[in-house]
mmCIF file of C-alpha atoms in Angstrom:
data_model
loop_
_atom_site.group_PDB
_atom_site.id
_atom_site.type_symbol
_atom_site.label_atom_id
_atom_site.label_comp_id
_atom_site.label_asym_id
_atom_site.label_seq_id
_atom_site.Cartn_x
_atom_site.Cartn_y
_atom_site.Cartn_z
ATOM 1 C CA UNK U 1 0.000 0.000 0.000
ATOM 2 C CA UNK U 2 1.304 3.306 -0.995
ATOM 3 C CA UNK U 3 2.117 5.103 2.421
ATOM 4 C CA UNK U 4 4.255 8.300 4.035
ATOM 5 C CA UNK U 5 6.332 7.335 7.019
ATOM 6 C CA UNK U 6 7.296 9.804 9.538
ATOM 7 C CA UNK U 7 9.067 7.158 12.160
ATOM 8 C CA UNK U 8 9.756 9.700 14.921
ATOM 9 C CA UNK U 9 6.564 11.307 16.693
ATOM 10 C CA UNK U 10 8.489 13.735 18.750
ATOM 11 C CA UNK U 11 12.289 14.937 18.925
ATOM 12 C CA UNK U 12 13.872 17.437 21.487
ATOM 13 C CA UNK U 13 17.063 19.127 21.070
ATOM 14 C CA UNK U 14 18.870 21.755 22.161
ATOM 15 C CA UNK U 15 19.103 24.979 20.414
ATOM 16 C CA UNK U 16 21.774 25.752 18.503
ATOM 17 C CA UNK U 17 22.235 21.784 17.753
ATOM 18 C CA UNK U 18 21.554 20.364 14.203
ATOM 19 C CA UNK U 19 17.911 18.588 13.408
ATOM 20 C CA UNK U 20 17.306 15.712 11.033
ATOM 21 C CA UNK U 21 13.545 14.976 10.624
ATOM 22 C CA UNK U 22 12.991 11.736 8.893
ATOM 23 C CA UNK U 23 10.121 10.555 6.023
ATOM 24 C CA UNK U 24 10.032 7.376 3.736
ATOM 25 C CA UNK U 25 7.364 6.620 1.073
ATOM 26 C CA UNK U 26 6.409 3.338 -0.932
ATOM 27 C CA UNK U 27 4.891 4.611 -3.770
ATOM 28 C CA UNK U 28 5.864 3.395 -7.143
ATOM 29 C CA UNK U 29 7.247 5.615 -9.162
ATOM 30 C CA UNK U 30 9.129 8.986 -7.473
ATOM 31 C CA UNK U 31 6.547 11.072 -6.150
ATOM 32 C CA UNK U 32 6.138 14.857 -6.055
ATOM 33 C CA UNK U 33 7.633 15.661 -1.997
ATOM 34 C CA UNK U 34 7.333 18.562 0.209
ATOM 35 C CA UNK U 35 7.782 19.547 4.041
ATOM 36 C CA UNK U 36 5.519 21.210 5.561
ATOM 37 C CA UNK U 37 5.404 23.303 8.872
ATOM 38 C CA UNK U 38 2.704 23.811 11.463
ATOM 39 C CA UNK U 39 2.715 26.014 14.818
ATOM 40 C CA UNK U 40 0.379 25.462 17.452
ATOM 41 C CA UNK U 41 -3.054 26.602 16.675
ATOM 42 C CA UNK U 42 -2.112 27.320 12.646
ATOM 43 C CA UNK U 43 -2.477 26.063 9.261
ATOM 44 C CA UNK U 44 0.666 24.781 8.056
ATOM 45 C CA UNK U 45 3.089 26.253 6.018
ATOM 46 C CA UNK U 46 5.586 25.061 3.322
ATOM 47 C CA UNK U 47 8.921 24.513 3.772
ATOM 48 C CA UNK U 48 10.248 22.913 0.646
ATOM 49 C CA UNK U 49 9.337 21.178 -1.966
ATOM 50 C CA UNK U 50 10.967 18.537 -4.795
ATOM 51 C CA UNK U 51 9.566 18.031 -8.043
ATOM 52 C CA UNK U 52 12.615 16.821 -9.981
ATOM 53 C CA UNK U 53 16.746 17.651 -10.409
ATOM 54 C CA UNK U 54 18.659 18.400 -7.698
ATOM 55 C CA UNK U 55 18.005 16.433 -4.889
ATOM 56 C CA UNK U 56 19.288 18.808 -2.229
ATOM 57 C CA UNK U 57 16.731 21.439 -1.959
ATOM 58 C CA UNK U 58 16.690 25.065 -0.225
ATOM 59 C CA UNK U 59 13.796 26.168 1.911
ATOM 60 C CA UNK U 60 12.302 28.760 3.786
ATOM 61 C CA UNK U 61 13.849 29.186 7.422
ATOM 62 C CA UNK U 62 17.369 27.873 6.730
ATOM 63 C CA UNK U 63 16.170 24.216 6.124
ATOM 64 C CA UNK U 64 16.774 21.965 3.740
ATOM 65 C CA UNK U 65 16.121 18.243 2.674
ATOM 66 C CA UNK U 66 17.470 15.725 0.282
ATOM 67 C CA UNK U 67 15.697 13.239 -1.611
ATOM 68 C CA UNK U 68 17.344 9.661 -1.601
ATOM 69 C CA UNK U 69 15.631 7.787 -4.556
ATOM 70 C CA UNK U 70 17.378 4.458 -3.077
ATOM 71 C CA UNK U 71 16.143 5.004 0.544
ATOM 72 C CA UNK U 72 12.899 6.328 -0.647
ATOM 73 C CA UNK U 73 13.626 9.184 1.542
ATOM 74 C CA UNK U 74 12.722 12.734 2.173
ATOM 75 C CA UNK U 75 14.882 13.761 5.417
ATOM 76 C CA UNK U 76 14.604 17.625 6.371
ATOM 77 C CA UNK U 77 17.460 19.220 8.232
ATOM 78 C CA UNK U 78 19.198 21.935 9.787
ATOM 79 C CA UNK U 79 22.436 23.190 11.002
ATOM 80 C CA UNK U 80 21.169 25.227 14.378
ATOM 81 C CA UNK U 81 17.560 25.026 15.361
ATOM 82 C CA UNK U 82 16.313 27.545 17.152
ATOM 83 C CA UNK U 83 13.878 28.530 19.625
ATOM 84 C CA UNK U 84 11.079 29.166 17.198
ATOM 85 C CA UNK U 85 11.518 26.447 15.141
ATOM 86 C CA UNK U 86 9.712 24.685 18.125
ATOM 87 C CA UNK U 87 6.569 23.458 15.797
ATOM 88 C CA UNK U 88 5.136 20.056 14.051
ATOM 89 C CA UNK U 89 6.512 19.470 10.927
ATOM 90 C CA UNK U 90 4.831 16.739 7.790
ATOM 91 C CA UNK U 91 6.372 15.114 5.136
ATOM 92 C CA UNK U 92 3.871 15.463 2.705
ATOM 93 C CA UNK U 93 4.272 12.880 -0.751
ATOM 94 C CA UNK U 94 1.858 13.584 -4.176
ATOM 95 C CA UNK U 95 1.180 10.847 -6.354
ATOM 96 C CA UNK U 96 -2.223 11.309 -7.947
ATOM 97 C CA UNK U 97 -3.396 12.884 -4.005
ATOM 98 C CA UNK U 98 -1.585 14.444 -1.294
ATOM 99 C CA UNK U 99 -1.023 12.311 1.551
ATOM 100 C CA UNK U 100 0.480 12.948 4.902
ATOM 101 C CA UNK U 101 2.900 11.269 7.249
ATOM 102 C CA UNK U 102 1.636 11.681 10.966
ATOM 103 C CA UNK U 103 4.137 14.179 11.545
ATOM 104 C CA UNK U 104 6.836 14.778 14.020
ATOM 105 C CA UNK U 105 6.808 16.923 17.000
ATOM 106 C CA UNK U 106 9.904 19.491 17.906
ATOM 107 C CA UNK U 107 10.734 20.544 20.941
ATOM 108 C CA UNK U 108 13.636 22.627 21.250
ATOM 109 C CA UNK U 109 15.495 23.071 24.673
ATOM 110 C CA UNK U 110 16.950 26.289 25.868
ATOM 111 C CA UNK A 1 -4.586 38.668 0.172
ATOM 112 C CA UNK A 2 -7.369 36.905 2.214
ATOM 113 C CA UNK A 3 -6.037 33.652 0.969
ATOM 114 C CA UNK A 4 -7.979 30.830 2.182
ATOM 115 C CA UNK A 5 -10.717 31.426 4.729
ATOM 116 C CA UNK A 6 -12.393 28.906 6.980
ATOM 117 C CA UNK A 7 -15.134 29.869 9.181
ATOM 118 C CA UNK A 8 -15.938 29.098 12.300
ATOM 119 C CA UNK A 9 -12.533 28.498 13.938
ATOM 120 C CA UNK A 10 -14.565 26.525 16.868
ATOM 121 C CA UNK A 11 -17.621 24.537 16.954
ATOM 122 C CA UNK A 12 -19.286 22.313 19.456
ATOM 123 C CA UNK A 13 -21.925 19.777 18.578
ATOM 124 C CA UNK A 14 -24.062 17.707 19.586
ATOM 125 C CA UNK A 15 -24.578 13.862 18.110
ATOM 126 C CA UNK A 16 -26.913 13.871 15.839
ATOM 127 C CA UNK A 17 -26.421 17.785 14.907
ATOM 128 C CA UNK A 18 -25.719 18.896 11.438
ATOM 129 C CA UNK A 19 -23.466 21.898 10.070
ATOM 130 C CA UNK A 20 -21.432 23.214 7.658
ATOM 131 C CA UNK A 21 -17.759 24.243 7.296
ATOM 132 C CA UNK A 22 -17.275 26.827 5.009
ATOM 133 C CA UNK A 23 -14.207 27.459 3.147
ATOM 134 C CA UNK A 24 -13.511 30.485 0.538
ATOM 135 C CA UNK A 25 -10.471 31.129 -1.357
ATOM 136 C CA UNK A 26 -10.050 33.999 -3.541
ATOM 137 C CA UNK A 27 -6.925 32.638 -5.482
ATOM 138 C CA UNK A 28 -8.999 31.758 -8.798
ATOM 139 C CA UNK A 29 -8.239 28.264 -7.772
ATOM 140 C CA UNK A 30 -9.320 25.308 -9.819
ATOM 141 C CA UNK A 31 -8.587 22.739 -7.225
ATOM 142 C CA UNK A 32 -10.187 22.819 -3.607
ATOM 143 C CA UNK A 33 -9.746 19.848 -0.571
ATOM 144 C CA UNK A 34 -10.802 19.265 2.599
ATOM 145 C CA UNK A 35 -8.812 17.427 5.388
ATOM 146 C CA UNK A 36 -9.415 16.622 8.885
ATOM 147 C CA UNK A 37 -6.061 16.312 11.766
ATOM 148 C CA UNK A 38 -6.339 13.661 14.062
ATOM 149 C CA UNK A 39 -3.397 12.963 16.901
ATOM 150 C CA UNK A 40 -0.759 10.382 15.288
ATOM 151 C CA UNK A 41 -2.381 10.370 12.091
ATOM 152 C CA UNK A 42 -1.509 13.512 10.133
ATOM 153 C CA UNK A 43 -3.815 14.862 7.612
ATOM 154 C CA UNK A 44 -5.953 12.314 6.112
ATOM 155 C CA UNK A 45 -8.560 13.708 3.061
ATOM 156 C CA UNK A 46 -12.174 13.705 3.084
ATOM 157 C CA UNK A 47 -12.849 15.005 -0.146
ATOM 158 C CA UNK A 48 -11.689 17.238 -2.958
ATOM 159 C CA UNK A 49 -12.527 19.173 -6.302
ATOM 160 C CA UNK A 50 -11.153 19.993 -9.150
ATOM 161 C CA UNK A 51 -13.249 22.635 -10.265
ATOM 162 C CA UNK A 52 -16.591 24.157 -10.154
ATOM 163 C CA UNK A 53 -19.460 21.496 -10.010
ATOM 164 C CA UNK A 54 -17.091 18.694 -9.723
ATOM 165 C CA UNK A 55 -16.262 16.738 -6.764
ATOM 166 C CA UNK A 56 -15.014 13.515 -5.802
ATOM 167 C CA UNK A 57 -13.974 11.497 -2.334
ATOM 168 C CA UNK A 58 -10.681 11.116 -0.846
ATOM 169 C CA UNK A 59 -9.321 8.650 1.543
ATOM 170 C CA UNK A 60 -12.461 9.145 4.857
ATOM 171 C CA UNK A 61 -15.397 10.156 2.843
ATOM 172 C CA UNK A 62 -17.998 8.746 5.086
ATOM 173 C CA UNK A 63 -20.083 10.944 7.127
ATOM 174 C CA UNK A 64 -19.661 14.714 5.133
ATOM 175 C CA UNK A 65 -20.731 15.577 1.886
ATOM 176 C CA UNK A 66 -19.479 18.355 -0.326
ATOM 177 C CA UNK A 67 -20.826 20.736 -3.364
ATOM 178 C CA UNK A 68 -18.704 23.230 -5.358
ATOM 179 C CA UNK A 69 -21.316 25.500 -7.229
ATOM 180 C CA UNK A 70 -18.533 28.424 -7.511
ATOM 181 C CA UNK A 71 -15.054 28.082 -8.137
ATOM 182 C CA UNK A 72 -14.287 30.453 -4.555
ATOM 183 C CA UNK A 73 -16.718 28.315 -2.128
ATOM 184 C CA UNK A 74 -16.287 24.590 -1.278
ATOM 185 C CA UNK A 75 -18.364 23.487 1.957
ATOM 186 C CA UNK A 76 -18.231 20.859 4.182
ATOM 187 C CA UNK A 77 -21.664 19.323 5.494
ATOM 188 C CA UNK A 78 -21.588 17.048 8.596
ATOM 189 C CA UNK A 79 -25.061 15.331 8.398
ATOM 190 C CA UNK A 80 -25.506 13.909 11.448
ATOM 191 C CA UNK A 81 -22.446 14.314 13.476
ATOM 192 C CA UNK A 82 -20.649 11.652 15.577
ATOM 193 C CA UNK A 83 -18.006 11.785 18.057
ATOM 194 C CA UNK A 84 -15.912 10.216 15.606
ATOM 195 C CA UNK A 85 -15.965 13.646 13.622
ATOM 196 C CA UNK A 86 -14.844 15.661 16.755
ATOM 197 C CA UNK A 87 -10.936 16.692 14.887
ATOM 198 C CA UNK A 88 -9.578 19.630 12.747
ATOM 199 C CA UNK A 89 -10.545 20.533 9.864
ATOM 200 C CA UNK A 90 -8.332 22.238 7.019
ATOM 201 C CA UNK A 91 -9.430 23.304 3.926
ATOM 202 C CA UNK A 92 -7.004 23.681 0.932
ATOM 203 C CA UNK A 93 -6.512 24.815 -2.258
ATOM 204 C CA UNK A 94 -4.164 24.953 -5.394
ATOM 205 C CA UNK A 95 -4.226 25.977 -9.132
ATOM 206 C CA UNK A 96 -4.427 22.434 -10.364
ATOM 207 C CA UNK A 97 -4.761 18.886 -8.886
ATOM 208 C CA UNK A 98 -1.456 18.022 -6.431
ATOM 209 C CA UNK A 99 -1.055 15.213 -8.518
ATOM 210 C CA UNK A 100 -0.453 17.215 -12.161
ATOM 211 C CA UNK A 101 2.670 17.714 -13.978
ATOM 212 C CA UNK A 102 4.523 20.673 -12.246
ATOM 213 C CA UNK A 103 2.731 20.263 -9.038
ATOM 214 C CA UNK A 104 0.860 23.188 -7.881
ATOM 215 C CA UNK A 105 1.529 23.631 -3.641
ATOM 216 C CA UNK A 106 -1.476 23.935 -1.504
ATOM 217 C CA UNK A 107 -2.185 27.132 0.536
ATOM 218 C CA UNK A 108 -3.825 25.765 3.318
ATOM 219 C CA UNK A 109 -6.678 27.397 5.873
ATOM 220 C CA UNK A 110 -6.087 28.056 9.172
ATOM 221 C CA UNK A 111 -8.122 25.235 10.734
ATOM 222 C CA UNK A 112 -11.634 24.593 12.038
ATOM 223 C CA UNK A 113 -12.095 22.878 15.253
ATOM 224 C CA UNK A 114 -14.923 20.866 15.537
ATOM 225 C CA UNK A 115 -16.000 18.806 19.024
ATOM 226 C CA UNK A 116 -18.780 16.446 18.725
ATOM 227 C CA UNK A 117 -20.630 15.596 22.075
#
């Protein structure tokens, strides 16, 4: 069954430490994949997004993800989280719908 | 830029109570969705359009129902409401179908919360 994996429900870290968020898929062929963002109370927000080329792409905030086509992965990262990047973040994965890992909750320690 | 607008933010029911969830976008977008949030399960869709008068079900259909007779508006109708219903609901919308070559992103609403009694 095609299906978006987000294996870690909630990671804390300390700020100014580095953040990998992980996703794998099993869908077929290479999907369309994005991050999303959400803050408590909000809609979410996008992050990043890969359609095709180069799999390390840029987002909005300083992170970034890279898409493994062997690992049919979608990791996000970050150098130094901070304080506000306290949030819930989704790997998000388009094949003919967009479906939704369960997401991962941040914490980030002072 | 109003974006996309859902109304109400909160909403307590009853079981057995019907209501809508409205959602307007004023993006000229061709493709409208509705998901609900549940703990540990990310966003799961109920339905979905892909343009005025159209509409189809996505992966939890059962219980709402959904017309789109302008391309702005795209409601969600809870019968008869159940517990089960008591989540968040996000409405969202795009240019074209998520699925279409060069992938339009959806803007996404800022959430209905909906308690069912």
């Amino acid at each position: 069954a095609q299906s978006v994996t987000q294996p870690d429900i909630h990671i804390t870290v300390s700020e100014g430490a580095s953040l990998e968020l992980r996703c794998n898929y099993s869908y077929g062929a290479t999907p369309y994949l994005f991050w999303y963002v959400q803050s408590p109370g909000q809609g979410l927000q996008l992050l990043l997004k890969y359609f095709s080329g180069d799999t390390l792409v840029q987002g909005i905030k300083g992170f970034e993800a890279e898409f493994k086509r062997s690992q049919s992965s979608f990791n996000l990262r970050k150098p130094s989280v901070h304080w506000s990047d306290a949030a819930e973040y989704f790997c998000a994965v388009v094949n003919n719908d967009m479906r939704f890992g369960a997401g991962t909750r941040l914490t980030v320690k002072p | 830029n109003a974006g996309v607008t859902q109304t109400p933010k909160f909403q307590v029911l009853k079981t057995g109570q019907s209501m809508t969830l409205q959602c307007a976008q004023d993006m000229n977008h061709e493709y409208m969705s509705w998901y609900r949030q549940d703990p540990g399960m990310g966003l799961r869709l109920i339905h979905y359009s892909v343009g005025a008068g159209i509409t189809d079900q996505g992966e939890v259909p059962n219980g709402y129902n959904v017309s789109r007779s302008t391309t702005e508006d795209f409601p969600l109708r809870l019968l008869s409401a159940a517990p089960s219903q008591t989540s968040v609901y996000f409405c969202a919308s795009s240019y074209s179908p998520p699925g279409e070559a060069g992938a339009n992103v959806l803007t996404f609403g800022a959430g209905s919360r909906l308690t069912v009694l």
